[in-house]
XYZ file of C-alpha atoms in Angstrom:
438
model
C -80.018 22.721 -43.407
C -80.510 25.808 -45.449
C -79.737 29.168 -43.677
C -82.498 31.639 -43.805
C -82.552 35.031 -45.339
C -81.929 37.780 -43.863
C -85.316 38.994 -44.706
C -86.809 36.272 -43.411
C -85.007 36.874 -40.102
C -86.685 40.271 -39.801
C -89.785 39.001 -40.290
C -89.757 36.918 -37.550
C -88.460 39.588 -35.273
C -91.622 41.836 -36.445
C -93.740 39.057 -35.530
C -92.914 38.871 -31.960
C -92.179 42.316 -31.731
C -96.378 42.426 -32.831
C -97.123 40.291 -30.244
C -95.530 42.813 -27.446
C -96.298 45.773 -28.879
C -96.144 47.751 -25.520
C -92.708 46.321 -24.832
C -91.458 47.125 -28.479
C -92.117 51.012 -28.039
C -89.601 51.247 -24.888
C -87.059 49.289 -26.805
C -84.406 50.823 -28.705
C -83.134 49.884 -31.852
C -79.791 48.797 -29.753
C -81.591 46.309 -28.109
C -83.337 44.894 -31.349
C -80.152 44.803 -33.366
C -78.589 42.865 -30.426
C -81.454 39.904 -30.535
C -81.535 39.158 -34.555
C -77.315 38.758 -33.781
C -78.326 35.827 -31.177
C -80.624 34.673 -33.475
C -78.037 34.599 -36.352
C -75.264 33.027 -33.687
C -77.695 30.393 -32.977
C -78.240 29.216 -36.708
C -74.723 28.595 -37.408
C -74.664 26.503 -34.574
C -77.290 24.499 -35.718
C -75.689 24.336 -39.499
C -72.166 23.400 -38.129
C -73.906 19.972 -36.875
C -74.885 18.782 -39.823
C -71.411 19.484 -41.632
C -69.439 16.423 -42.559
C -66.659 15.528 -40.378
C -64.492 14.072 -43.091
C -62.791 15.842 -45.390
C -63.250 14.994 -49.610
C -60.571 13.118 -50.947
C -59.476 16.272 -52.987
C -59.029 18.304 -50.105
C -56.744 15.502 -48.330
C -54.845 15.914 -52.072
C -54.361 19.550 -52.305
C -53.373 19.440 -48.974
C -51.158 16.918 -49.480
C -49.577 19.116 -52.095
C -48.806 21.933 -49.493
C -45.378 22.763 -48.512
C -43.965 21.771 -45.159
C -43.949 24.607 -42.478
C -41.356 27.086 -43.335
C -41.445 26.037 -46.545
C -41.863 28.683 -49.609
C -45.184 28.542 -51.344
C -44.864 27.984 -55.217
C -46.749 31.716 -56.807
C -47.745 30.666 -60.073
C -49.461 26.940 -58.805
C -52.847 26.874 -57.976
C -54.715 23.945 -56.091
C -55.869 22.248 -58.721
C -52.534 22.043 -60.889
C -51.536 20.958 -57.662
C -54.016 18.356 -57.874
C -52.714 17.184 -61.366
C -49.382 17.118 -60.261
C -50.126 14.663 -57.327
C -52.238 12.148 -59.577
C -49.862 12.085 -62.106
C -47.897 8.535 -62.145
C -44.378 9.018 -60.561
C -41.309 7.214 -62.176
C -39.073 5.332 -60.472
C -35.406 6.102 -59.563
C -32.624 5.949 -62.172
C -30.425 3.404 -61.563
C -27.234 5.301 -62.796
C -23.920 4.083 -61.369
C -20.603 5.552 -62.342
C -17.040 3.394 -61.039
C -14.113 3.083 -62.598
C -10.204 1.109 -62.123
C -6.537 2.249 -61.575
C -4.122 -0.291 -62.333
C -0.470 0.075 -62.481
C 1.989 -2.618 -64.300
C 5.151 -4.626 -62.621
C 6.833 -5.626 -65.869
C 10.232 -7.781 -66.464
C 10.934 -8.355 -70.039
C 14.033 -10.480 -71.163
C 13.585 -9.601 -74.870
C 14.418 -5.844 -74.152
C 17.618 -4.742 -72.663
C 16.377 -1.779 -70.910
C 14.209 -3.882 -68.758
C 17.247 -6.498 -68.277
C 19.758 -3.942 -67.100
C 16.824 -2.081 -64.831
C 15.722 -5.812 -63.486
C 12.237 -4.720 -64.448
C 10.131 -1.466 -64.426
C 6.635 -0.203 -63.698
C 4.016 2.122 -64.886
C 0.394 2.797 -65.363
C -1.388 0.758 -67.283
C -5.052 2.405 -67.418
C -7.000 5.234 -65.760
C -10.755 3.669 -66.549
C -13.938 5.865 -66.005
C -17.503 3.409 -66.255
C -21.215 4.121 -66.158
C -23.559 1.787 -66.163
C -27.390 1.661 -65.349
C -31.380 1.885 -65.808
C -33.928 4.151 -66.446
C -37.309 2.201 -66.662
C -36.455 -0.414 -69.213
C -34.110 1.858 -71.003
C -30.301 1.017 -70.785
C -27.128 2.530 -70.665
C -22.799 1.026 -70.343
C -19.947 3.444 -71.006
C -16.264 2.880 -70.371
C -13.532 5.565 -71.891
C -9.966 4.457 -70.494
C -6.272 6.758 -70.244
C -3.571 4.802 -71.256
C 0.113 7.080 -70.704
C 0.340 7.116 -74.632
C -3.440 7.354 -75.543
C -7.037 7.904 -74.584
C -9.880 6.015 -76.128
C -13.317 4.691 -75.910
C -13.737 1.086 -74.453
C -17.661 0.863 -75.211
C -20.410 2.665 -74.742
C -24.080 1.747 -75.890
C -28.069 2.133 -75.151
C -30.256 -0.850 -74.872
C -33.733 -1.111 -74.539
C -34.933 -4.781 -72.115
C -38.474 -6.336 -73.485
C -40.134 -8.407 -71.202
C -38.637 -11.133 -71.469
C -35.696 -9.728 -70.429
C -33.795 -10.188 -74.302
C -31.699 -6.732 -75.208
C -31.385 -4.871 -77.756
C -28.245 -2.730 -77.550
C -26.991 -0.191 -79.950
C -23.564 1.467 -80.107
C -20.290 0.269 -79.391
C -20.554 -3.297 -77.741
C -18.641 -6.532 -77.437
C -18.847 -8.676 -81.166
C -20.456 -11.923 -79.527
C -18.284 -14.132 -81.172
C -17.064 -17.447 -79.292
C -15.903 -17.451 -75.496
C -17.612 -14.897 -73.983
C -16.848 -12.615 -72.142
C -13.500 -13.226 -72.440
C -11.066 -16.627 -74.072
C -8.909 -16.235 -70.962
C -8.114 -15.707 -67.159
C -5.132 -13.312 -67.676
C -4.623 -10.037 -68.057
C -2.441 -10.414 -71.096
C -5.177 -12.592 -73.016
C -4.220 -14.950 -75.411
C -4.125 -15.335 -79.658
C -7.625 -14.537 -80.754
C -7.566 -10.692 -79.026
C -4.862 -10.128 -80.898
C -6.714 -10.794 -84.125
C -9.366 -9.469 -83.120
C -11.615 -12.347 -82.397
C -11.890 -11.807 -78.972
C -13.138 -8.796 -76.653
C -13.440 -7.187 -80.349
C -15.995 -3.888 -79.736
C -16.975 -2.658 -83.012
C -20.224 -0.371 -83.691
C -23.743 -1.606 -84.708
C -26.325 -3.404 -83.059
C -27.337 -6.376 -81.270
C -29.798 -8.283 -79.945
C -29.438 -11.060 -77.507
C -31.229 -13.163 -75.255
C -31.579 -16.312 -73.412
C -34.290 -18.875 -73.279
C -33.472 -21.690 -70.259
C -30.233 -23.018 -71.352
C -30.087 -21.770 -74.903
C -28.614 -18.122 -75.407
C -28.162 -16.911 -78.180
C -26.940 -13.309 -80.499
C -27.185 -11.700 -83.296
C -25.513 -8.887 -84.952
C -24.755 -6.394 -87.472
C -21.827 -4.337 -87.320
C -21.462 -1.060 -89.623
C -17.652 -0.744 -88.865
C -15.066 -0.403 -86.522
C -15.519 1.482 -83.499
C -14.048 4.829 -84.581
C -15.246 4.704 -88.169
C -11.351 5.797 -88.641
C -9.407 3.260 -89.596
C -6.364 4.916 -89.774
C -6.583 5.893 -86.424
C -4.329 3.263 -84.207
C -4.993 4.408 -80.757
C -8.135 1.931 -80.369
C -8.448 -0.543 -77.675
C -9.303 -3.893 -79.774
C -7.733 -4.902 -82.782
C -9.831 -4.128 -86.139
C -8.178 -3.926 -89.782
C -6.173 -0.456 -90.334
C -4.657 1.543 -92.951
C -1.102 1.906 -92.368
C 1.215 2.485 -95.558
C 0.103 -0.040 -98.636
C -2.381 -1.697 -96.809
C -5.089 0.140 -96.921
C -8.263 -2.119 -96.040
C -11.041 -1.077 -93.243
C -14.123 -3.927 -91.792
C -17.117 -3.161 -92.630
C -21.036 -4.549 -93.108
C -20.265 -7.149 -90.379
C -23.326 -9.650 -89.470
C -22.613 -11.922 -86.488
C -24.733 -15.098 -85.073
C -23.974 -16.901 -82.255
C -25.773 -19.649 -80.448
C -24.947 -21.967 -77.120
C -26.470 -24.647 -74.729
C -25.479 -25.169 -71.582
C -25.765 -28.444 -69.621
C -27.241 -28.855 -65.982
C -27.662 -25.072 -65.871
C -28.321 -23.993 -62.432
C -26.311 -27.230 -61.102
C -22.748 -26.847 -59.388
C -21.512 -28.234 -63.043
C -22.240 -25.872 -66.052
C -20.937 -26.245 -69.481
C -22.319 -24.127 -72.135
C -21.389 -25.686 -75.649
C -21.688 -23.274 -78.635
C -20.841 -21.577 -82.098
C -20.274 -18.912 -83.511
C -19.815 -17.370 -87.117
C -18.934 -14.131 -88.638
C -19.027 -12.273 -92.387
C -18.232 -9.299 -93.142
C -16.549 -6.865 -96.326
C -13.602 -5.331 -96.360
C -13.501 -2.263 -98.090
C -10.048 -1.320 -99.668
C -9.733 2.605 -100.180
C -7.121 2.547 -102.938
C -8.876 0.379 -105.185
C -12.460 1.572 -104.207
C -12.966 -2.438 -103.973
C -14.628 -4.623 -101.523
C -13.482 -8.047 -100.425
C -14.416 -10.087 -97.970
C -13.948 -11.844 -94.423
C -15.905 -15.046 -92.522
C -15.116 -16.614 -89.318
C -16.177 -19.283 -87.780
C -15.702 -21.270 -84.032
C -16.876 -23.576 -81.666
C -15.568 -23.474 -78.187
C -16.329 -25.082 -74.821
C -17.032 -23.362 -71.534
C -17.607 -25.547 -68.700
C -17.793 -24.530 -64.881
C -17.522 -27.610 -62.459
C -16.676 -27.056 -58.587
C -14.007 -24.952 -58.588
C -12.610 -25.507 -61.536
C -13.120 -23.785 -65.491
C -12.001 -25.376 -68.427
C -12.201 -23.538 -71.875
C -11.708 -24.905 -75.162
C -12.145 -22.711 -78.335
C -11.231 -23.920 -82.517
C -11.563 -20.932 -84.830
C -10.913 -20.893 -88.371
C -11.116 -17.673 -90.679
C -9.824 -16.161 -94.068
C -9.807 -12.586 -95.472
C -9.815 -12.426 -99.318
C -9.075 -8.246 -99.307
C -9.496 -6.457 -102.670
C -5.963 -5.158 -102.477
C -4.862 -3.493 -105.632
C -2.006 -4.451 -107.871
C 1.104 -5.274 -106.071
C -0.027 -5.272 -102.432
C 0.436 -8.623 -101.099
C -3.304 -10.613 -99.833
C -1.271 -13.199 -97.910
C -1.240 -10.852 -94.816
C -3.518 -8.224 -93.706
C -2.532 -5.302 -91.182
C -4.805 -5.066 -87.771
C -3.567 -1.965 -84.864
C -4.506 -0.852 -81.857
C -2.807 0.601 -78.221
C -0.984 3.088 -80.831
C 0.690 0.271 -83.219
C -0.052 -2.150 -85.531
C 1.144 -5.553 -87.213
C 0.493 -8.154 -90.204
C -1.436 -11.219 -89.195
C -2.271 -13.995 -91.673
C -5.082 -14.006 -94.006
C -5.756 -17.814 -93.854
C -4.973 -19.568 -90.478
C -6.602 -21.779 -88.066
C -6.577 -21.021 -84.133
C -6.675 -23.017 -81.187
C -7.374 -22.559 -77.403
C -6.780 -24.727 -74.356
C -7.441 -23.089 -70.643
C -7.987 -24.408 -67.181
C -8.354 -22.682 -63.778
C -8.924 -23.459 -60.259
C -10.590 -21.456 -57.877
C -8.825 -22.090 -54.256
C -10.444 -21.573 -51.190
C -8.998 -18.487 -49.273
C -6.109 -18.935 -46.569
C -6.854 -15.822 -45.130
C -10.061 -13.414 -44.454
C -8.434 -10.193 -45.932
C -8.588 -12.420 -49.151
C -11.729 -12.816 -51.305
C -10.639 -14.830 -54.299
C -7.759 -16.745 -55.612
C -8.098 -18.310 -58.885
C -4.620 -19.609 -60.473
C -5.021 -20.559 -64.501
C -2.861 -22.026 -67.041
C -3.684 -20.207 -70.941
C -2.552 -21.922 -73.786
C -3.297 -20.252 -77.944
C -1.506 -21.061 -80.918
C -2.065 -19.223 -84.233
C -1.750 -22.189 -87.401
C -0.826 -20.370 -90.488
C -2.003 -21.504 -93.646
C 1.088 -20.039 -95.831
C 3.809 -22.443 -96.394
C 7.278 -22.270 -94.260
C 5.055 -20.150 -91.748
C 6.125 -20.238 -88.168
C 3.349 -20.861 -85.931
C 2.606 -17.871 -83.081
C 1.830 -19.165 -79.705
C 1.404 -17.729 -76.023
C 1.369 -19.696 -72.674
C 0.164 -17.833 -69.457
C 0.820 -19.100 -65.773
C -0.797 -17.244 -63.372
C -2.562 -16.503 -60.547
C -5.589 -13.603 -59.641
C -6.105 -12.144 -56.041
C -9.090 -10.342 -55.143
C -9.059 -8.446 -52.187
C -12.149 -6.014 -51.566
C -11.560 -3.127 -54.069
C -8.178 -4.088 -54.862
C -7.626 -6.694 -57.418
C -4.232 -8.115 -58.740
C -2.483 -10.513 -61.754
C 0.279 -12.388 -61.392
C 1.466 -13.743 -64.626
C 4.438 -15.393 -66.322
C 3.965 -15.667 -70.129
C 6.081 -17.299 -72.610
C 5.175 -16.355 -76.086
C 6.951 -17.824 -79.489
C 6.483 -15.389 -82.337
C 3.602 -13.086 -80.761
C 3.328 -9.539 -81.622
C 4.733 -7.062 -78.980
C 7.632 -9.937 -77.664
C 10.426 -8.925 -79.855
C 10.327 -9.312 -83.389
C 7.555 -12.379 -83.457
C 5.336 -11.795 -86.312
C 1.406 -13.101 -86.637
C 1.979 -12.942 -90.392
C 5.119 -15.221 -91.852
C 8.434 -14.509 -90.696
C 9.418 -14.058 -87.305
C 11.749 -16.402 -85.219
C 10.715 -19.383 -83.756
C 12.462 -18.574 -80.347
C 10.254 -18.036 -76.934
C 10.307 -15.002 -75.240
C 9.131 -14.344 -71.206
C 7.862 -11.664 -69.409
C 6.553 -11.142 -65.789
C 3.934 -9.316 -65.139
C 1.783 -8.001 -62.058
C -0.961 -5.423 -62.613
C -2.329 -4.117 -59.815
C -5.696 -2.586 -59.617
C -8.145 -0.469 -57.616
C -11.983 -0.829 -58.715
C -14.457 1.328 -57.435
């Protein structure tokens, strides 16, 4: 209803004061005043029916936007950037999570005297810091680990998840190259991490994916992780520059492609290969050679049991200059480094069982048998090779290796050498690492 004027108000008072003109002359203005405030009273009473009851949908908004009671009003937001702010889409969570490991070594050694005469000795192995997580379709994994004699970067990398839930991930990842994730069950691994052909992390790019029972990778790799070659505290093993050999990785394209059979069953086996190509750039000659790998390995997950098989062969043809011998390159990392041979074959043979546990304080017992051998191409070459018998207990956060490993002319047991020489003489060493995850 529209509300009348006050004009029109008046008006109607004169008339009805016309129509009583006797009575209007013994009234006082008091009294006059006091009927056009009835009148006016009685008007909004009639305009307040016909309001709508239910509020607009931006008033339920702004209100929406209101603090709680007690709560501070914002000065320099009006209602409708209020308004602006409640329509705008909100994003979800991040899915950030940060963890991280203490282990601690048990070690007896019968190829050092030290650890004879003390009947074995213990220390920390790592102090490991993680983050891994989401935002939207973005993606983010970070480890950086303390060793007693070095700190370093495990991995760290962004990825980006399409649709169809293939990666891309860029930064420091894991080379897909063979058994993945790791060609082992121990904590000691076996011959190809220590040639760095296994749980290799190297920076570049790569984009996987998986498409029912075929997954497969590809890769390019600018260099090593640290783009400093010379620098040996590194935790996987990537051509270094110690003394006359003087050779760094780099340009490094990887491909890898697998199948597995009755995926989703209670019998998996994923059957695949892999291949790798890369330069090698030789700073004293300003030269660059080359590398290529290649492998095909067998993963297969039946019951309880695991049985890996893995062939690799490579070559390195480095652009040494004159003098510095091409039958052996030089790889490093955990602050040292070695030769291994430029031409060689490798071989892998490993089978676990997963027991059921005796006890309910005990989540997982899985006991494994690892078995590498390095073949070296050179002639008179001692073969290297590494057996592990073990066993690994998972107990809530706390998760521990219990490994014997006998090892004939491996790097780090005595004077074994990857490259020729050595002795053909196994060593042992026991070894339980302990470790809290979190």
């Amino acid at each position: 209803m529209k509300r009348p004027s006050l004009a029109v108000m008046v008006a109607l008072c004169a008339g009805l004061a016309g129509g009583a003109a006797q009575a209007a002359e013994q009234a006082t203005v008091e009294a006059l005043l006091q009927r056009i405030e009835a009148l006016e009273a009685r008007l909004r009473e009639l305009e307040a029916r016909e309001q709508p009851v239910t509020p607009t949908l931006r008033e339920v908004r702004v209100a929406q936007t209101m603090p709680e009671p007690g709560a501070e009003l914002t000065d320099a937001v009006s209602g409708s950037e209020r308004l602006a702010a409640v329509e705008e889409p909100v994003s979800p969570e991040p899915e950030i999570h940060a963890g991280g490991a203490l282990r601690f070594n048990l070690v007896h050694r019968d190829f050092v005297d030290s650890s004879e005469g003390k009947r074995g000795e213990s220390g920390l192995d790592v102090f490991r810091l993680n983050v891994d997580g989401r935002i939207d379709n973005i993606l983010v994994s970070a480890e950086y680990r303390f060793y007693s004699y070095m700190n370093t970067i495990h991995h760290g990398w962004l990825g980006y998840e399409f649709e169809d839930a293939s990666q891309l991930q860029i930064g420091i990842h894991q080379v897909p190259f063979g058994l993945l994730p790791y060609a082992a069950h121990n904590a000691w691994f076996g011959v190809p991490y220590y040639l760095g052909l296994g749980d290799d992390y190297d920076m570049g790019v790569r984009y996987q994916r998986q498409d029912g029972p075929w997954t497969s990778h590809l890769a390019f790799y600018k260099n090593e992780e640290l783009n400093s070659p010379g620098d040996l505290d590194r935790y996987s093993f990537d051509l270094v520059q110690v003394d006359d050999q003087q050779n760094e990785e780099i340009n490094q394209f990887n491909a890898r492609l697998a199948y597995t059979f009755g995926l989703g069953s209670s019998c998996e086996t994923e059957v695949g290969g892999s291949g790798q190509w890369s330069e090698v750039y030789n700073a004293v000659s300003d030269r660059r050679g080359d590398h290529w790998a290649a492998a095909a390995h067998v993963d297969s997950r039946c019951g309880r049991w695991n049985l890996q098989l893995q062939g690799i062969r490579y070559a390195y043809d480095p652009a040494n200059p004159v003098g510095v011998d091409s039958a052996a390159v030089r790889v490093g990392a955990f602050g040292g480094s070695y030769g291994i041979a430029s031409e060689a074959d490798v071989a892998v043979a490993n089978l676990a069982y997963n027991f059921e546990s005796p006890v309910p304080w005990i989540d997982q017992i899985t006991c494994y048998n690892d078995y590498s051998r390095l073949f070296k191409d050179e002639p008179g070459a001692i073969d290297s090779q590494i057996n592990t018998l073990g066993c690994a207990i998972g107990s809530g956060p706390l998760f521990t290796y219990i490994d014997y490993i006998l090892a004939s002319n491996m790097a780090f047991f005595g004077d074994g050498s990857m490259a020729a020489g050595g002795r053909d003489e196994w060593r042992r060493r026991f070894n339980v690492n302990i470790g809290f995850y979190w």
